[in-house]
């Protein structure tokens, strides 16, 4: 009624204090723009909402600036889904010449449907000790090879190399879903992983790991402090 009377009286609506609320579902494909799809280093995760600023910008990760990513949260909070979203978004934007990935799955096998993509170097499950060993050997050899390659080119990072060279050097994403399960089964690889975390970013090797709670991360301080970006999803606290 008020709207009808206002329209008849020529009264224009005042500017709303906030933008429309998001729908319950926000398909990732609807967020892609031509600019994003041609950016080799940006993963779209979702949208942010700043009501007081009337702003709803894209929520993105920019590689290599974001470094290594740690996702912590309760069981069922969507850690694996977030990891998969980051990965899928990057694959939508670029070919395997620019993005490669390996998954060490100690959780719920959510990456099986992405195995057919050309970007996939392999999916390894916790019980396959030989494949875990091969992945870390490959990463160690790749790290050393890239050190030499970048030194020969007179640059200090893959980002600089990609600007100077016509031959792309792909970013390598290493996903560890359920770090606690990995650490329990393969604790002997901790030192190798720390070396990869410490020296990998400038050589284009990035880790994304999930943990079931921040307490797990606190027990793994040597690893945690190598991560530049942390997501926390639905972590409960105990009341005393």
GROMACS .gro file of C-alpha atoms in nm:
model
  240
    1UNK     CA    1   0.000   0.000   0.000
    2UNK     CA    2   0.272   0.248   0.100
    3UNK     CA    3   0.466   0.165  -0.217
    4UNK     CA    4   0.157   0.228  -0.434
    5UNK     CA    5   0.080   0.564  -0.270
    6UNK     CA    6   0.445   0.670  -0.302
    7UNK     CA    7   0.453   0.579  -0.670
    8UNK     CA    8   0.130   0.771  -0.743
    9UNK     CA    9   0.265   1.073  -0.555
   10UNK     CA   10   0.595   1.067  -0.742
   11UNK     CA   11   0.793   0.995  -0.428
   12UNK     CA   12   1.116   0.817  -0.517
   13UNK     CA   13   1.252   0.551  -0.281
   14UNK     CA   14   1.536   0.662  -0.057
   15UNK     CA   15   1.870   0.493  -0.098
   16UNK     CA   16   1.876   0.165   0.090
   17UNK     CA   17   2.112   0.132   0.382
   18UNK     CA   18   2.244  -0.199   0.251
   19UNK     CA   19   2.266  -0.403  -0.067
   20UNK     CA   20   2.038  -0.705  -0.124
   21UNK     CA   21   2.129  -1.010   0.080
   22UNK     CA   22   2.300  -1.304  -0.089
   23UNK     CA   23   2.092  -1.602  -0.193
   24UNK     CA   24   2.146  -1.925  -0.005
   25UNK     CA   25   2.348  -2.068  -0.295
   26UNK     CA   26   2.611  -1.875  -0.487
   27UNK     CA   27   2.733  -2.078  -0.788
   28UNK     CA   28   3.104  -2.023  -0.841
   29UNK     CA   29   3.065  -1.992  -1.218
   30UNK     CA   30   2.846  -1.682  -1.175
   31UNK     CA   31   3.136  -1.500  -1.010
   32UNK     CA   32   3.387  -1.546  -1.290
   33UNK     CA   33   3.471  -1.242  -1.497
   34UNK     CA   34   3.674  -1.225  -1.817
   35UNK     CA   35   3.951  -1.053  -1.624
   36UNK     CA   36   3.959  -1.325  -1.358
   37UNK     CA   37   3.956  -1.608  -1.610
   38UNK     CA   38   4.264  -1.466  -1.778
   39UNK     CA   39   4.451  -1.412  -1.453
   40UNK     CA   40   4.679  -1.710  -1.397
   41UNK     CA   41   4.710  -1.654  -1.025
   42UNK     CA   42   4.367  -1.567  -0.883
   43UNK     CA   43   4.129  -1.811  -0.719
   44UNK     CA   44   3.772  -1.694  -0.656
   45UNK     CA   45   3.627  -1.827  -0.332
   46UNK     CA   46   3.305  -1.633  -0.295
   47UNK     CA   47   3.180  -1.284  -0.212
   48UNK     CA   48   3.220  -1.062   0.091
   49UNK     CA   49   2.951  -0.834   0.231
   50UNK     CA   50   3.030  -0.498   0.393
   51UNK     CA   51   2.684  -0.350   0.467
   52UNK     CA   52   2.815  -0.026   0.615
   53UNK     CA   53   3.015   0.038   0.296
   54UNK     CA   54   2.745  -0.090   0.059
   55UNK     CA   55   3.009  -0.311  -0.094
   56UNK     CA   56   3.007  -0.679  -0.197
   57UNK     CA   57   3.349  -0.750  -0.351
   58UNK     CA   58   3.476  -1.086  -0.465
   59UNK     CA   59   3.666  -1.291  -0.209
   60UNK     CA   60   3.982  -1.405  -0.387
   61UNK     CA   61   4.323  -1.560  -0.329
   62UNK     CA   62   4.611  -1.417  -0.527
   63UNK     CA   63   4.905  -1.644  -0.600
   64UNK     CA   64   5.193  -1.631  -0.518
   65UNK     CA   65   5.124  -1.351  -0.268
   66UNK     CA   66   4.901  -1.567  -0.046
   67UNK     CA   67   5.182  -1.818   0.014
   68UNK     CA   68   5.073  -2.140   0.184
   69UNK     CA   69   4.713  -2.175   0.304
   70UNK     CA   70   4.589  -2.349   0.620
   71UNK     CA   71   4.218  -2.427   0.672
   72UNK     CA   72   4.106  -2.526   1.024
   73UNK     CA   73   3.761  -2.620   1.144
   74UNK     CA   74   3.532  -2.876   1.298
   75UNK     CA   75   3.439  -3.194   1.120
   76UNK     CA   76   3.175  -3.119   0.857
   77UNK     CA   77   3.244  -2.744   0.850
   78UNK     CA   78   3.342  -2.747   0.482
   79UNK     CA   79   3.722  -2.751   0.493
   80UNK     CA   80   3.759  -2.994   0.204
   81UNK     CA   81   3.493  -2.806   0.006
   82UNK     CA   82   3.684  -2.478   0.046
   83UNK     CA   83   4.006  -2.647  -0.062
   84UNK     CA   84   3.829  -2.792  -0.364
   85UNK     CA   85   3.676  -2.454  -0.450
   86UNK     CA   86   4.020  -2.289  -0.455
   87UNK     CA   87   4.152  -2.564  -0.678
   88UNK     CA   88   3.857  -2.568  -0.918
   89UNK     CA   89   3.861  -2.190  -0.954
   90UNK     CA   90   4.228  -2.192  -1.054
   91UNK     CA   91   4.175  -2.474  -1.304
   92UNK     CA   92   3.887  -2.288  -1.468
   93UNK     CA   93   4.118  -1.997  -1.541
   94UNK     CA   94   4.426  -2.169  -1.680
   95UNK     CA   95   4.564  -2.476  -1.851
   96UNK     CA   96   4.805  -2.727  -1.705
   97UNK     CA   97   5.092  -2.523  -1.849
   98UNK     CA   98   5.031  -2.277  -1.567
   99UNK     CA   99   4.875  -2.478  -1.282
  100UNK     CA  100   4.954  -2.834  -1.164
  101UNK     CA  101   4.836  -3.000  -0.844
  102UNK     CA  102   4.886  -3.309  -0.629
  103UNK     CA  103   4.650  -3.419  -0.353
  104UNK     CA  104   4.736  -3.627  -0.048
  105UNK     CA  105   4.392  -3.734   0.067
  106UNK     CA  106   4.366  -3.849   0.428
  107UNK     CA  107   3.999  -3.758   0.454
  108UNK     CA  108   3.688  -3.829   0.246
  109UNK     CA  109   3.812  -3.869  -0.114
  110UNK     CA  110   3.646  -3.551  -0.237
  111UNK     CA  111   3.898  -3.497  -0.517
  112UNK     CA  112   3.821  -3.808  -0.721
  113UNK     CA  113   3.595  -3.621  -0.963
  114UNK     CA  114   3.879  -3.377  -1.046
  115UNK     CA  115   4.127  -3.650  -1.134
  116UNK     CA  116   4.045  -3.638  -1.506
  117UNK     CA  117   4.157  -3.274  -1.537
  118UNK     CA  118   4.490  -3.229  -1.716
  119UNK     CA  119   4.615  -3.017  -1.426
  120UNK     CA  120   4.610  -3.319  -1.192
  121UNK     CA  121   4.950  -3.474  -1.128
  122UNK     CA  122   4.802  -3.739  -0.902
  123UNK     CA  123   4.580  -3.816  -0.603
  124UNK     CA  124   4.742  -4.021  -0.327
  125UNK     CA  125   4.555  -4.187  -0.043
  126UNK     CA  126   4.691  -4.235   0.304
  127UNK     CA  127   4.738  -4.610   0.281
  128UNK     CA  128   4.958  -4.588  -0.031
  129UNK     CA  129   5.300  -4.539   0.127
  130UNK     CA  130   5.492  -4.589  -0.197
  131UNK     CA  131   5.300  -4.313  -0.377
  132UNK     CA  132   5.342  -4.074  -0.083
  133UNK     CA  133   5.715  -4.137  -0.099
  134UNK     CA  134   5.720  -4.074  -0.476
  135UNK     CA  135   5.530  -3.746  -0.443
  136UNK     CA  136   5.773  -3.606  -0.188
  137UNK     CA  137   6.071  -3.724  -0.389
  138UNK     CA  138   5.925  -3.551  -0.695
  139UNK     CA  139   5.864  -3.229  -0.503
  140UNK     CA  140   6.216  -3.232  -0.359
  141UNK     CA  141   6.370  -3.288  -0.702
  142UNK     CA  142   6.148  -3.018  -0.854
  143UNK     CA  143   6.252  -2.773  -0.584
  144UNK     CA  144   6.621  -2.831  -0.655
  145UNK     CA  145   6.569  -2.816  -1.031
  146UNK     CA  146   6.386  -2.485  -1.003
  147UNK     CA  147   6.653  -2.339  -0.777
  148UNK     CA  148   6.909  -2.404  -1.049
  149UNK     CA  149   6.677  -2.292  -1.331
  150UNK     CA  150   6.596  -1.960  -1.164
  151UNK     CA  151   6.961  -1.898  -1.078
  152UNK     CA  152   7.063  -1.958  -1.441
  153UNK     CA  153   6.795  -1.713  -1.555
  154UNK     CA  154   6.913  -1.451  -1.308
  155UNK     CA  155   6.582  -1.427  -1.121
  156UNK     CA  156   6.479  -1.508  -0.767
  157UNK     CA  157   6.123  -1.632  -0.811
  158UNK     CA  158   5.892  -1.814  -1.049
  159UNK     CA  159   5.685  -1.497  -1.079
  160UNK     CA  160   5.986  -1.310  -1.221
  161UNK     CA  161   6.077  -1.604  -1.443
  162UNK     CA  162   5.729  -1.616  -1.595
  163UNK     CA  163   5.755  -1.248  -1.688
  164UNK     CA  164   6.090  -1.296  -1.863
  165UNK     CA  165   6.057  -1.638  -2.022
  166UNK     CA  166   5.839  -1.756  -2.309
  167UNK     CA  167   5.829  -2.102  -2.150
  168UNK     CA  168   5.583  -2.106  -1.859
  169UNK     CA  169   5.688  -2.261  -1.529
  170UNK     CA  170   5.365  -2.384  -1.366
  171UNK     CA  171   5.267  -2.318  -1.010
  172UNK     CA  172   5.243  -2.645  -0.820
  173UNK     CA  173   4.973  -2.683  -0.555
  174UNK     CA  174   5.014  -2.957  -0.296
  175UNK     CA  175   4.692  -3.036  -0.109
  176UNK     CA  176   4.697  -3.229   0.218
  177UNK     CA  177   4.343  -3.299   0.334
  178UNK     CA  178   4.354  -3.383   0.708
  179UNK     CA  179   4.705  -3.292   0.816
  180UNK     CA  180   4.668  -3.482   1.145
  181UNK     CA  181   4.614  -3.806   0.953
  182UNK     CA  182   4.918  -3.733   0.737
  183UNK     CA  183   5.138  -3.652   1.037
  184UNK     CA  184   5.030  -3.963   1.225
  185UNK     CA  185   5.114  -4.191   0.933
  186UNK     CA  186   5.417  -4.010   0.790
  187UNK     CA  187   5.578  -3.806   1.067
  188UNK     CA  188   5.920  -3.890   0.919
  189UNK     CA  189   5.837  -3.654   0.629
  190UNK     CA  190   5.799  -3.350   0.858
  191UNK     CA  191   6.150  -3.215   0.794
  192UNK     CA  192   6.111  -3.257   0.417
  193UNK     CA  193   5.777  -3.079   0.426
  194UNK     CA  194   5.920  -2.791   0.631
  195UNK     CA  195   6.197  -2.748   0.372
  196UNK     CA  196   5.935  -2.738   0.096
  197UNK     CA  197   5.728  -2.489   0.294
  198UNK     CA  198   6.028  -2.267   0.367
  199UNK     CA  199   6.179  -2.265   0.018
  200UNK     CA  200   5.885  -2.352  -0.202
  201UNK     CA  201   5.688  -2.028  -0.244
  202UNK     CA  202   5.952  -1.843  -0.444
  203UNK     CA  203   5.994  -2.158  -0.656
  204UNK     CA  204   5.623  -2.185  -0.729
  205UNK     CA  205   5.537  -2.467  -0.485
  206UNK     CA  206   5.239  -2.391  -0.261
  207UNK     CA  207   5.070  -2.603   0.006
  208UNK     CA  208   4.705  -2.601   0.112
  209UNK     CA  209   4.629  -2.812   0.420
  210UNK     CA  210   4.324  -2.878   0.636
  211UNK     CA  211   4.311  -2.948   1.009
  212UNK     CA  212   4.024  -3.053   1.230
  213UNK     CA  213   4.092  -2.792   1.499
  214UNK     CA  214   4.327  -2.510   1.584
  215UNK     CA  215   4.467  -2.727   1.866
  216UNK     CA  216   4.616  -2.951   1.597
  217UNK     CA  217   4.786  -2.651   1.443
  218UNK     CA  218   4.918  -2.542   1.782
  219UNK     CA  219   5.079  -2.884   1.826
  220UNK     CA  220   5.246  -2.844   1.488
  221UNK     CA  221   5.402  -2.501   1.538
  222UNK     CA  222   5.704  -2.578   1.318
  223UNK     CA  223   5.467  -2.630   1.027
  224UNK     CA  224   5.204  -2.370   1.116
  225UNK     CA  225   5.438  -2.072   1.122
  226UNK     CA  226   5.523  -2.134   0.755
  227UNK     CA  227   5.164  -2.059   0.652
  228UNK     CA  228   5.086  -1.701   0.560
  229UNK     CA  229   4.708  -1.737   0.536
  230UNK     CA  230   4.472  -1.914   0.777
  231UNK     CA  231   4.100  -1.983   0.738
  232UNK     CA  232   3.904  -2.083   1.048
  233UNK     CA  233   3.563  -2.247   0.991
  234UNK     CA  234   3.315  -2.313   1.275
  235UNK     CA  235   3.564  -2.394   1.551
  236UNK     CA  236   3.381  -2.448   1.879
  237UNK     CA  237   3.520  -2.351   2.220
  238UNK     CA  238   3.464  -2.534   2.545
  239UNK     CA  239   3.298  -2.360   2.835
  240UNK     CA  240   3.456  -2.422   3.174
   0.00000   0.00000   0.00000
